[in-house]
């Protein structure tokens, strides 16, 4: 694996996985999927300040550079790109808007977050020029906005969605999980319990009630939202909605956790 600090060292046509570091096995699954798409796999590590409304959260974002390098190498990355702020955001760069979808759910609680996401992804795509880019389904609203971005850019980059990788107890893998103490780590299982309660329901109304009631039942979990939406536009799902997805987010000890699950009602997970 080659470590590069400038995009000028990269060639067109890679399979690309953008990250903010603090890598874990969820990221490893993205790298391995990228390797299935191409022998030329670029991963980037850039903690994007535009995604953080709260500068304290930016400061607390975990950094594990030695582990990141080792995991990337073991998982099939051929080029690990560590861009500078100046390369990503040169003087006079234009910030993008995520539009109306960027103001819903995660966007409603994290002002400007998705504007920062689409801005940095557009810049990364411009600099890396990938053929394929891999994103995890755990950040489903982000994934949806990136697909929308590709349309806006009139780009032919293939966006590949990778399934959420979970711990043995169902908790979605996340870089933020390292900030949970033992008690909070156990309490965090409520997200997966709530999603499964919804999925086991036989109709939409029961599913929505189950999702929300389980979510608020956990002491210490401060629920932000729990809803079943139409994957297409994040409107509230109705019975006729073809592709339903449950989304949930909240805080434990000041750590924000999010998760989601496709809803095929009555299915066992």
PDB file of C-alpha atoms in Angstrom:
ATOM      1  CA  UNK A   1       0.000   0.000   0.000  1.00  0.00           C
ATOM      2  CA  UNK A   2       1.246   3.465  -0.911  1.00  0.00           C
ATOM      3  CA  UNK A   3       0.535   6.471   1.324  1.00  0.00           C
ATOM      4  CA  UNK A   4       0.055   9.650  -0.698  1.00  0.00           C
ATOM      5  CA  UNK A   5      -0.465  13.248   0.409  1.00  0.00           C
ATOM      6  CA  UNK A   6      -1.521  14.800  -2.889  1.00  0.00           C
ATOM      7  CA  UNK A   7      -4.194  13.815  -5.373  1.00  0.00           C
ATOM      8  CA  UNK A   8      -1.674  14.455  -8.155  1.00  0.00           C
ATOM      9  CA  UNK A   9      -0.167  11.076  -7.180  1.00  0.00           C
ATOM     10  CA  UNK A  10      -3.455   9.343  -8.065  1.00  0.00           C
ATOM     11  CA  UNK A  11      -4.619   8.187 -11.479  1.00  0.00           C
ATOM     12  CA  UNK A  12      -8.168   8.152 -12.854  1.00  0.00           C
ATOM     13  CA  UNK A  13     -10.475   5.173 -12.573  1.00  0.00           C
ATOM     14  CA  UNK A  14     -10.081   3.768  -9.064  1.00  0.00           C
ATOM     15  CA  UNK A  15     -12.610   2.307  -6.678  1.00  0.00           C
ATOM     16  CA  UNK A  16     -12.777   4.980  -3.978  1.00  0.00           C
ATOM     17  CA  UNK A  17     -13.737   4.881  -0.301  1.00  0.00           C
ATOM     18  CA  UNK A  18     -13.760   8.280   1.456  1.00  0.00           C
ATOM     19  CA  UNK A  19     -13.464   8.139   5.270  1.00  0.00           C
ATOM     20  CA  UNK A  20     -12.764  10.352   8.266  1.00  0.00           C
ATOM     21  CA  UNK A  21     -10.420   7.801   9.822  1.00  0.00           C
ATOM     22  CA  UNK A  22     -10.824   5.991  13.160  1.00  0.00           C
ATOM     23  CA  UNK A  23     -11.238   2.944  10.963  1.00  0.00           C
ATOM     24  CA  UNK A  24     -13.009  -0.250  12.063  1.00  0.00           C
ATOM     25  CA  UNK A  25     -14.297  -3.457  10.499  1.00  0.00           C
ATOM     26  CA  UNK A  26     -17.198  -1.590   8.912  1.00  0.00           C
ATOM     27  CA  UNK A  27     -14.665   0.397   6.897  1.00  0.00           C
ATOM     28  CA  UNK A  28     -12.750  -2.806   6.172  1.00  0.00           C
ATOM     29  CA  UNK A  29     -15.888  -4.238   4.557  1.00  0.00           C
ATOM     30  CA  UNK A  30     -16.056  -1.180   2.276  1.00  0.00           C
ATOM     31  CA  UNK A  31     -12.406  -1.579   1.289  1.00  0.00           C
ATOM     32  CA  UNK A  32     -12.901  -5.260   0.510  1.00  0.00           C
ATOM     33  CA  UNK A  33     -15.960  -4.481  -1.602  1.00  0.00           C
ATOM     34  CA  UNK A  34     -13.950  -1.838  -3.427  1.00  0.00           C
ATOM     35  CA  UNK A  35     -11.241  -4.415  -4.128  1.00  0.00           C
ATOM     36  CA  UNK A  36     -13.881  -6.638  -5.736  1.00  0.00           C
ATOM     37  CA  UNK A  37     -14.630  -3.741  -8.079  1.00  0.00           C
ATOM     38  CA  UNK A  38     -11.036  -2.858  -8.945  1.00  0.00           C
ATOM     39  CA  UNK A  39      -7.408  -3.756  -8.317  1.00  0.00           C
ATOM     40  CA  UNK A  40      -6.839  -0.016  -7.814  1.00  0.00           C
ATOM     41  CA  UNK A  41      -8.424   1.024  -4.498  1.00  0.00           C
ATOM     42  CA  UNK A  42      -8.031   4.514  -3.040  1.00  0.00           C
ATOM     43  CA  UNK A  43      -9.137   5.330   0.503  1.00  0.00           C
ATOM     44  CA  UNK A  44      -8.974   8.852   1.870  1.00  0.00           C
ATOM     45  CA  UNK A  45      -8.784  10.005   5.475  1.00  0.00           C
ATOM     46  CA  UNK A  46      -9.955  13.574   5.982  1.00  0.00           C
ATOM     47  CA  UNK A  47     -11.856  14.826   9.027  1.00  0.00           C
ATOM     48  CA  UNK A  48     -14.100  17.350   7.324  1.00  0.00           C
ATOM     49  CA  UNK A  49     -14.647  20.411   9.531  1.00  0.00           C
ATOM     50  CA  UNK A  50     -17.639  21.565   7.459  1.00  0.00           C
ATOM     51  CA  UNK A  51     -19.659  18.588   8.755  1.00  0.00           C
ATOM     52  CA  UNK A  52     -19.406  19.723  12.377  1.00  0.00           C
ATOM     53  CA  UNK A  53     -21.683  22.445  13.672  1.00  0.00           C
ATOM     54  CA  UNK A  54     -20.227  21.945  17.164  1.00  0.00           C
ATOM     55  CA  UNK A  55     -16.464  22.528  17.133  1.00  0.00           C
ATOM     56  CA  UNK A  56     -16.165  20.549  20.366  1.00  0.00           C
ATOM     57  CA  UNK A  57     -17.448  17.489  18.475  1.00  0.00           C
ATOM     58  CA  UNK A  58     -14.792  18.071  15.815  1.00  0.00           C
ATOM     59  CA  UNK A  59     -12.106  18.196  18.498  1.00  0.00           C
ATOM     60  CA  UNK A  60     -13.375  14.996  20.117  1.00  0.00           C
ATOM     61  CA  UNK A  61     -13.576  13.028  16.881  1.00  0.00           C
ATOM     62  CA  UNK A  62     -11.372   9.944  17.432  1.00  0.00           C
ATOM     63  CA  UNK A  63      -8.039   9.662  15.630  1.00  0.00           C
ATOM     64  CA  UNK A  64      -6.145   6.358  15.316  1.00  0.00           C
ATOM     65  CA  UNK A  65      -3.594   6.897  12.520  1.00  0.00           C
ATOM     66  CA  UNK A  66      -1.371   3.840  13.119  1.00  0.00           C
ATOM     67  CA  UNK A  67      -4.335   1.498  13.325  1.00  0.00           C
ATOM     68  CA  UNK A  68      -5.904   3.136  10.259  1.00  0.00           C
ATOM     69  CA  UNK A  69      -2.833   2.461   8.141  1.00  0.00           C
ATOM     70  CA  UNK A  70      -2.666  -1.166   9.244  1.00  0.00           C
ATOM     71  CA  UNK A  71      -6.369  -1.860   8.678  1.00  0.00           C
ATOM     72  CA  UNK A  72      -6.373  -0.188   5.263  1.00  0.00           C
ATOM     73  CA  UNK A  73      -3.357  -2.221   4.179  1.00  0.00           C
ATOM     74  CA  UNK A  74      -4.867  -5.491   5.428  1.00  0.00           C
ATOM     75  CA  UNK A  75      -8.197  -4.790   3.717  1.00  0.00           C
ATOM     76  CA  UNK A  76      -6.977  -4.300   0.161  1.00  0.00           C
ATOM     77  CA  UNK A  77      -6.392  -0.542  -0.106  1.00  0.00           C
ATOM     78  CA  UNK A  78      -3.642   0.149  -2.644  1.00  0.00           C
ATOM     79  CA  UNK A  79      -3.388   3.920  -2.076  1.00  0.00           C
ATOM     80  CA  UNK A  80      -4.163   5.683   1.203  1.00  0.00           C
ATOM     81  CA  UNK A  81      -4.614   9.378   0.544  1.00  0.00           C
ATOM     82  CA  UNK A  82      -4.114  11.847   3.397  1.00  0.00           C
ATOM     83  CA  UNK A  83      -5.128  15.178   1.869  1.00  0.00           C
ATOM     84  CA  UNK A  84      -4.415  18.556   3.406  1.00  0.00           C
ATOM     85  CA  UNK A  85      -7.157  21.059   4.201  1.00  0.00           C
ATOM     86  CA  UNK A  86      -5.665  23.389   1.587  1.00  0.00           C
ATOM     87  CA  UNK A  87      -5.968  20.801  -1.173  1.00  0.00           C
ATOM     88  CA  UNK A  88      -9.599  20.019  -0.352  1.00  0.00           C
ATOM     89  CA  UNK A  89     -10.617  23.622   0.285  1.00  0.00           C
ATOM     90  CA  UNK A  90      -8.471  26.060  -1.704  1.00  0.00           C
ATOM     91  CA  UNK A  91      -9.039  29.769  -1.315  1.00  0.00           C
ATOM     92  CA  UNK A  92     -12.351  30.748  -2.871  1.00  0.00           C
ATOM     93  CA  UNK A  93     -13.881  27.253  -2.971  1.00  0.00           C
ATOM     94  CA  UNK A  94     -17.667  27.143  -3.340  1.00  0.00           C
ATOM     95  CA  UNK A  95     -19.754  25.475  -0.650  1.00  0.00           C
ATOM     96  CA  UNK A  96     -22.626  23.341  -1.940  1.00  0.00           C
ATOM     97  CA  UNK A  97     -26.166  23.058  -0.586  1.00  0.00           C
ATOM     98  CA  UNK A  98     -27.726  19.698   0.212  1.00  0.00           C
ATOM     99  CA  UNK A  99     -31.155  21.149  -0.539  1.00  0.00           C
ATOM    100  CA  UNK A 100     -34.422  20.345   1.215  1.00  0.00           C
ATOM    101  CA  UNK A 101     -33.493  16.729   1.956  1.00  0.00           C
ATOM    102  CA  UNK A 102     -30.436  17.984   3.807  1.00  0.00           C
ATOM    103  CA  UNK A 103     -32.671  19.796   6.289  1.00  0.00           C
ATOM    104  CA  UNK A 104     -34.623  16.693   7.357  1.00  0.00           C
ATOM    105  CA  UNK A 105     -33.897  14.279  10.238  1.00  0.00           C
ATOM    106  CA  UNK A 106     -30.093  14.322  10.648  1.00  0.00           C
ATOM    107  CA  UNK A 107     -29.992  17.683   8.930  1.00  0.00           C
ATOM    108  CA  UNK A 108     -32.627  19.124  11.263  1.00  0.00           C
ATOM    109  CA  UNK A 109     -30.513  18.233  14.296  1.00  0.00           C
ATOM    110  CA  UNK A 110     -27.132  19.053  12.776  1.00  0.00           C
ATOM    111  CA  UNK A 111     -27.436  22.385  11.013  1.00  0.00           C
ATOM    112  CA  UNK A 112     -25.275  22.572   7.899  1.00  0.00           C
ATOM    113  CA  UNK A 113     -24.006  19.002   8.318  1.00  0.00           C
ATOM    114  CA  UNK A 114     -25.126  17.736   4.935  1.00  0.00           C
ATOM    115  CA  UNK A 115     -24.012  20.915   3.170  1.00  0.00           C
ATOM    116  CA  UNK A 116     -20.564  19.992   4.465  1.00  0.00           C
ATOM    117  CA  UNK A 117     -20.967  16.396   3.322  1.00  0.00           C
ATOM    118  CA  UNK A 118     -21.932  17.167  -0.276  1.00  0.00           C
ATOM    119  CA  UNK A 119     -19.284  19.900  -0.463  1.00  0.00           C
ATOM    120  CA  UNK A 120     -16.447  17.607   0.569  1.00  0.00           C
ATOM    121  CA  UNK A 121     -17.656  14.636  -1.498  1.00  0.00           C
ATOM    122  CA  UNK A 122     -17.918  16.802  -4.609  1.00  0.00           C
ATOM    123  CA  UNK A 123     -14.347  18.002  -4.029  1.00  0.00           C
ATOM    124  CA  UNK A 124     -13.067  14.482  -3.360  1.00  0.00           C
ATOM    125  CA  UNK A 125     -14.683  13.204  -6.554  1.00  0.00           C
ATOM    126  CA  UNK A 126     -13.182  16.110  -8.503  1.00  0.00           C
ATOM    127  CA  UNK A 127      -9.688  15.356  -7.201  1.00  0.00           C
ATOM    128  CA  UNK A 128      -9.745  11.531  -7.244  1.00  0.00           C
ATOM    129  CA  UNK A 129     -11.770  10.983 -10.439  1.00  0.00           C
ATOM    130  CA  UNK A 130     -12.966   7.509  -9.430  1.00  0.00           C
ATOM    131  CA  UNK A 131     -14.866   5.043 -11.544  1.00  0.00           C
ATOM    132  CA  UNK A 132     -16.688   3.660  -8.494  1.00  0.00           C
ATOM    133  CA  UNK A 133     -17.284   4.993  -4.968  1.00  0.00           C
ATOM    134  CA  UNK A 134     -18.393   2.896  -2.008  1.00  0.00           C
ATOM    135  CA  UNK A 135     -20.599   4.212   0.825  1.00  0.00           C
ATOM    136  CA  UNK A 136     -22.166   2.382   3.747  1.00  0.00           C
ATOM    137  CA  UNK A 137     -25.917   2.105   4.250  1.00  0.00           C
ATOM    138  CA  UNK A 138     -25.560   2.978   7.946  1.00  0.00           C
ATOM    139  CA  UNK A 139     -25.504   6.651   6.947  1.00  0.00           C
ATOM    140  CA  UNK A 140     -28.523   6.198   4.722  1.00  0.00           C
ATOM    141  CA  UNK A 141     -29.518   9.847   4.416  1.00  0.00           C
ATOM    142  CA  UNK A 142     -25.941  10.657   3.437  1.00  0.00           C
ATOM    143  CA  UNK A 143     -25.988   7.855   0.849  1.00  0.00           C
ATOM    144  CA  UNK A 144     -29.229   9.208  -0.614  1.00  0.00           C
ATOM    145  CA  UNK A 145     -27.786  12.720  -0.859  1.00  0.00           C
ATOM    146  CA  UNK A 146     -24.630  11.463  -2.568  1.00  0.00           C
ATOM    147  CA  UNK A 147     -26.724   9.673  -5.168  1.00  0.00           C
ATOM    148  CA  UNK A 148     -28.564  12.969  -5.690  1.00  0.00           C
ATOM    149  CA  UNK A 149     -25.211  14.760  -5.939  1.00  0.00           C
ATOM    150  CA  UNK A 150     -24.094  12.434  -8.739  1.00  0.00           C
ATOM    151  CA  UNK A 151     -27.206  13.410 -10.696  1.00  0.00           C
ATOM    152  CA  UNK A 152     -26.547  17.102 -10.094  1.00  0.00           C
ATOM    153  CA  UNK A 153     -22.931  16.749 -11.196  1.00  0.00           C
ATOM    154  CA  UNK A 154     -24.021  14.770 -14.285  1.00  0.00           C
ATOM    155  CA  UNK A 155     -21.339  12.302 -13.313  1.00  0.00           C
ATOM    156  CA  UNK A 156     -21.005   8.684 -14.393  1.00  0.00           C
ATOM    157  CA  UNK A 157     -19.359   7.583 -11.114  1.00  0.00           C
ATOM    158  CA  UNK A 158     -20.987   4.367  -9.928  1.00  0.00           C
ATOM    159  CA  UNK A 159     -22.214   4.679  -6.332  1.00  0.00           C
ATOM    160  CA  UNK A 160     -22.194   1.316  -4.567  1.00  0.00           C
ATOM    161  CA  UNK A 161     -24.107   0.885  -1.301  1.00  0.00           C
ATOM    162  CA  UNK A 162     -22.532  -1.469   1.229  1.00  0.00           C
ATOM    163  CA  UNK A 163     -24.608  -3.141   3.970  1.00  0.00           C
ATOM    164  CA  UNK A 164     -24.267  -2.043   7.581  1.00  0.00           C
ATOM    165  CA  UNK A 165     -21.743  -4.093   9.549  1.00  0.00           C
ATOM    166  CA  UNK A 166     -22.845  -4.859  13.094  1.00  0.00           C
ATOM    167  CA  UNK A 167     -21.299  -6.022  16.342  1.00  0.00           C
ATOM    168  CA  UNK A 168     -22.422  -9.420  17.642  1.00  0.00           C
ATOM    169  CA  UNK A 169     -25.138  -7.710  19.715  1.00  0.00           C
ATOM    170  CA  UNK A 170     -26.488  -5.832  16.683  1.00  0.00           C
ATOM    171  CA  UNK A 171     -24.995  -2.401  17.336  1.00  0.00           C
ATOM    172  CA  UNK A 172     -23.991  -0.780  14.050  1.00  0.00           C
ATOM    173  CA  UNK A 173     -20.232  -0.299  13.868  1.00  0.00           C
ATOM    174  CA  UNK A 174     -19.245   3.358  14.139  1.00  0.00           C
ATOM    175  CA  UNK A 175     -16.117   5.328  14.943  1.00  0.00           C
ATOM    176  CA  UNK A 176     -18.113   7.036  17.704  1.00  0.00           C
ATOM    177  CA  UNK A 177     -18.707   3.755  19.548  1.00  0.00           C
ATOM    178  CA  UNK A 178     -15.282   4.031  21.181  1.00  0.00           C
ATOM    179  CA  UNK A 179     -16.638   6.963  23.192  1.00  0.00           C
ATOM    180  CA  UNK A 180     -19.285   4.790  24.873  1.00  0.00           C
ATOM    181  CA  UNK A 181     -18.507   3.486  28.345  1.00  0.00           C
ATOM    182  CA  UNK A 182     -19.532  -0.058  29.314  1.00  0.00           C
ATOM    183  CA  UNK A 183     -23.000   0.939  30.537  1.00  0.00           C
ATOM    184  CA  UNK A 184     -23.753   3.138  27.508  1.00  0.00           C
ATOM    185  CA  UNK A 185     -22.473   0.416  25.198  1.00  0.00           C
ATOM    186  CA  UNK A 186     -25.121  -1.933  26.601  1.00  0.00           C
ATOM    187  CA  UNK A 187     -27.829   0.734  26.450  1.00  0.00           C
ATOM    188  CA  UNK A 188     -26.963   1.410  22.799  1.00  0.00           C
ATOM    189  CA  UNK A 189     -28.487  -1.921  21.828  1.00  0.00           C
ATOM    190  CA  UNK A 190     -31.865  -0.165  22.005  1.00  0.00           C
ATOM    191  CA  UNK A 191     -31.441   1.096  18.431  1.00  0.00           C
ATOM    192  CA  UNK A 192     -31.221  -2.417  17.007  1.00  0.00           C
ATOM    193  CA  UNK A 193     -34.032  -3.663  19.271  1.00  0.00           C
ATOM    194  CA  UNK A 194     -36.288  -0.868  18.076  1.00  0.00           C
ATOM    195  CA  UNK A 195     -35.533  -1.538  14.418  1.00  0.00           C
ATOM    196  CA  UNK A 196     -36.195  -5.247  14.805  1.00  0.00           C
ATOM    197  CA  UNK A 197     -39.439  -4.615  16.697  1.00  0.00           C
ATOM    198  CA  UNK A 198     -40.600  -2.547  13.726  1.00  0.00           C
ATOM    199  CA  UNK A 199     -39.480  -5.166  11.190  1.00  0.00           C
ATOM    200  CA  UNK A 200     -41.366  -7.928  13.008  1.00  0.00           C
ATOM    201  CA  UNK A 201     -44.616  -5.966  12.869  1.00  0.00           C
ATOM    202  CA  UNK A 202     -47.274  -7.011  10.374  1.00  0.00           C
ATOM    203  CA  UNK A 203     -48.467  -3.560   9.310  1.00  0.00           C
ATOM    204  CA  UNK A 204     -47.074  -0.049   9.055  1.00  0.00           C
ATOM    205  CA  UNK A 205     -48.967   1.523  11.954  1.00  0.00           C
ATOM    206  CA  UNK A 206     -47.890  -1.236  14.318  1.00  0.00           C
ATOM    207  CA  UNK A 207     -44.328  -1.004  13.040  1.00  0.00           C
ATOM    208  CA  UNK A 208     -44.150   2.744  13.610  1.00  0.00           C
ATOM    209  CA  UNK A 209     -45.580   2.384  17.119  1.00  0.00           C
ATOM    210  CA  UNK A 210     -43.181  -0.456  17.967  1.00  0.00           C
ATOM    211  CA  UNK A 211     -40.173   1.475  16.679  1.00  0.00           C
ATOM    212  CA  UNK A 212     -40.977   4.545  18.730  1.00  0.00           C
ATOM    213  CA  UNK A 213     -42.103   2.799  21.913  1.00  0.00           C
ATOM    214  CA  UNK A 214     -38.998   0.621  22.143  1.00  0.00           C
ATOM    215  CA  UNK A 215     -36.808   3.631  21.411  1.00  0.00           C
ATOM    216  CA  UNK A 216     -38.188   5.652  24.322  1.00  0.00           C
ATOM    217  CA  UNK A 217     -38.164   2.713  26.736  1.00  0.00           C
ATOM    218  CA  UNK A 218     -34.403   2.707  27.288  1.00  0.00           C
ATOM    219  CA  UNK A 219     -33.261   4.715  30.301  1.00  0.00           C
ATOM    220  CA  UNK A 220     -30.423   7.034  29.394  1.00  0.00           C
ATOM    221  CA  UNK A 221     -31.190   7.093  25.668  1.00  0.00           C
ATOM    222  CA  UNK A 222     -32.282  10.544  24.516  1.00  0.00           C
ATOM    223  CA  UNK A 223     -34.286   9.879  21.349  1.00  0.00           C
ATOM    224  CA  UNK A 224     -34.056  12.418  18.550  1.00  0.00           C
ATOM    225  CA  UNK A 225     -36.210  10.699  15.922  1.00  0.00           C
ATOM    226  CA  UNK A 226     -37.613   7.280  15.098  1.00  0.00           C
ATOM    227  CA  UNK A 227     -39.604   7.097  11.864  1.00  0.00           C
ATOM    228  CA  UNK A 228     -40.420   4.889   8.905  1.00  0.00           C
ATOM    229  CA  UNK A 229     -39.766   6.725   5.680  1.00  0.00           C
ATOM    230  CA  UNK A 230     -39.944   6.354   1.925  1.00  0.00           C
ATOM    231  CA  UNK A 231     -36.358   5.688   0.810  1.00  0.00           C
ATOM    232  CA  UNK A 232     -36.879   7.812  -2.290  1.00  0.00           C
ATOM    233  CA  UNK A 233     -37.458  11.190  -0.638  1.00  0.00           C
ATOM    234  CA  UNK A 234     -37.552  10.615   3.151  1.00  0.00           C
ATOM    235  CA  UNK A 235     -41.241  11.469   3.361  1.00  0.00           C
ATOM    236  CA  UNK A 236     -43.176   9.460   5.952  1.00  0.00           C
ATOM    237  CA  UNK A 237     -43.980   6.036   4.553  1.00  0.00           C
ATOM    238  CA  UNK A 238     -47.564   5.068   3.783  1.00  0.00           C
ATOM    239  CA  UNK A 239     -48.936   1.592   3.137  1.00  0.00           C
ATOM    240  CA  UNK A 240     -48.407   1.983  -0.607  1.00  0.00           C
ATOM    241  CA  UNK A 241     -44.748   3.013  -0.242  1.00  0.00           C
ATOM    242  CA  UNK A 242     -42.673   0.534  -2.234  1.00  0.00           C
ATOM    243  CA  UNK A 243     -39.386   0.891  -0.345  1.00  0.00           C
ATOM    244  CA  UNK A 244     -39.819   1.562   3.360  1.00  0.00           C
ATOM    245  CA  UNK A 245     -36.947   2.111   5.782  1.00  0.00           C
ATOM    246  CA  UNK A 246     -36.908   2.709   9.523  1.00  0.00           C
ATOM    247  CA  UNK A 247     -34.466   5.383  10.713  1.00  0.00           C
ATOM    248  CA  UNK A 248     -33.518   6.177  14.289  1.00  0.00           C
ATOM    249  CA  UNK A 249     -31.107   8.522  16.076  1.00  0.00           C
ATOM    250  CA  UNK A 250     -30.407   9.784  19.553  1.00  0.00           C
ATOM    251  CA  UNK A 251     -27.787  10.440  22.205  1.00  0.00           C
ATOM    252  CA  UNK A 252     -26.157   8.366  24.928  1.00  0.00           C
ATOM    253  CA  UNK A 253     -23.858  10.233  27.295  1.00  0.00           C
ATOM    254  CA  UNK A 254     -23.454  12.958  24.690  1.00  0.00           C
ATOM    255  CA  UNK A 255     -22.555  10.506  21.905  1.00  0.00           C
ATOM    256  CA  UNK A 256     -24.818  10.622  18.870  1.00  0.00           C
ATOM    257  CA  UNK A 257     -25.846   7.247  17.451  1.00  0.00           C
ATOM    258  CA  UNK A 258     -27.780   6.559  14.248  1.00  0.00           C
ATOM    259  CA  UNK A 259     -29.078   3.421  12.567  1.00  0.00           C
ATOM    260  CA  UNK A 260     -31.590   2.277   9.984  1.00  0.00           C
ATOM    261  CA  UNK A 261     -33.100  -0.874   8.529  1.00  0.00           C
ATOM    262  CA  UNK A 262     -35.011  -1.791   5.426  1.00  0.00           C
ATOM    263  CA  UNK A 263     -38.608  -2.567   6.354  1.00  0.00           C
ATOM    264  CA  UNK A 264     -40.065  -5.733   4.894  1.00  0.00           C
ATOM    265  CA  UNK A 265     -42.800  -5.983   7.490  1.00  0.00           C
ATOM    266  CA  UNK A 266     -43.191  -9.302   9.224  1.00  0.00           C
ATOM    267  CA  UNK A 267     -39.670 -10.440   8.385  1.00  0.00           C
ATOM    268  CA  UNK A 268     -37.266 -11.942  10.925  1.00  0.00           C
ATOM    269  CA  UNK A 269     -33.786 -10.373  11.248  1.00  0.00           C
TER     270      UNK A 269
END
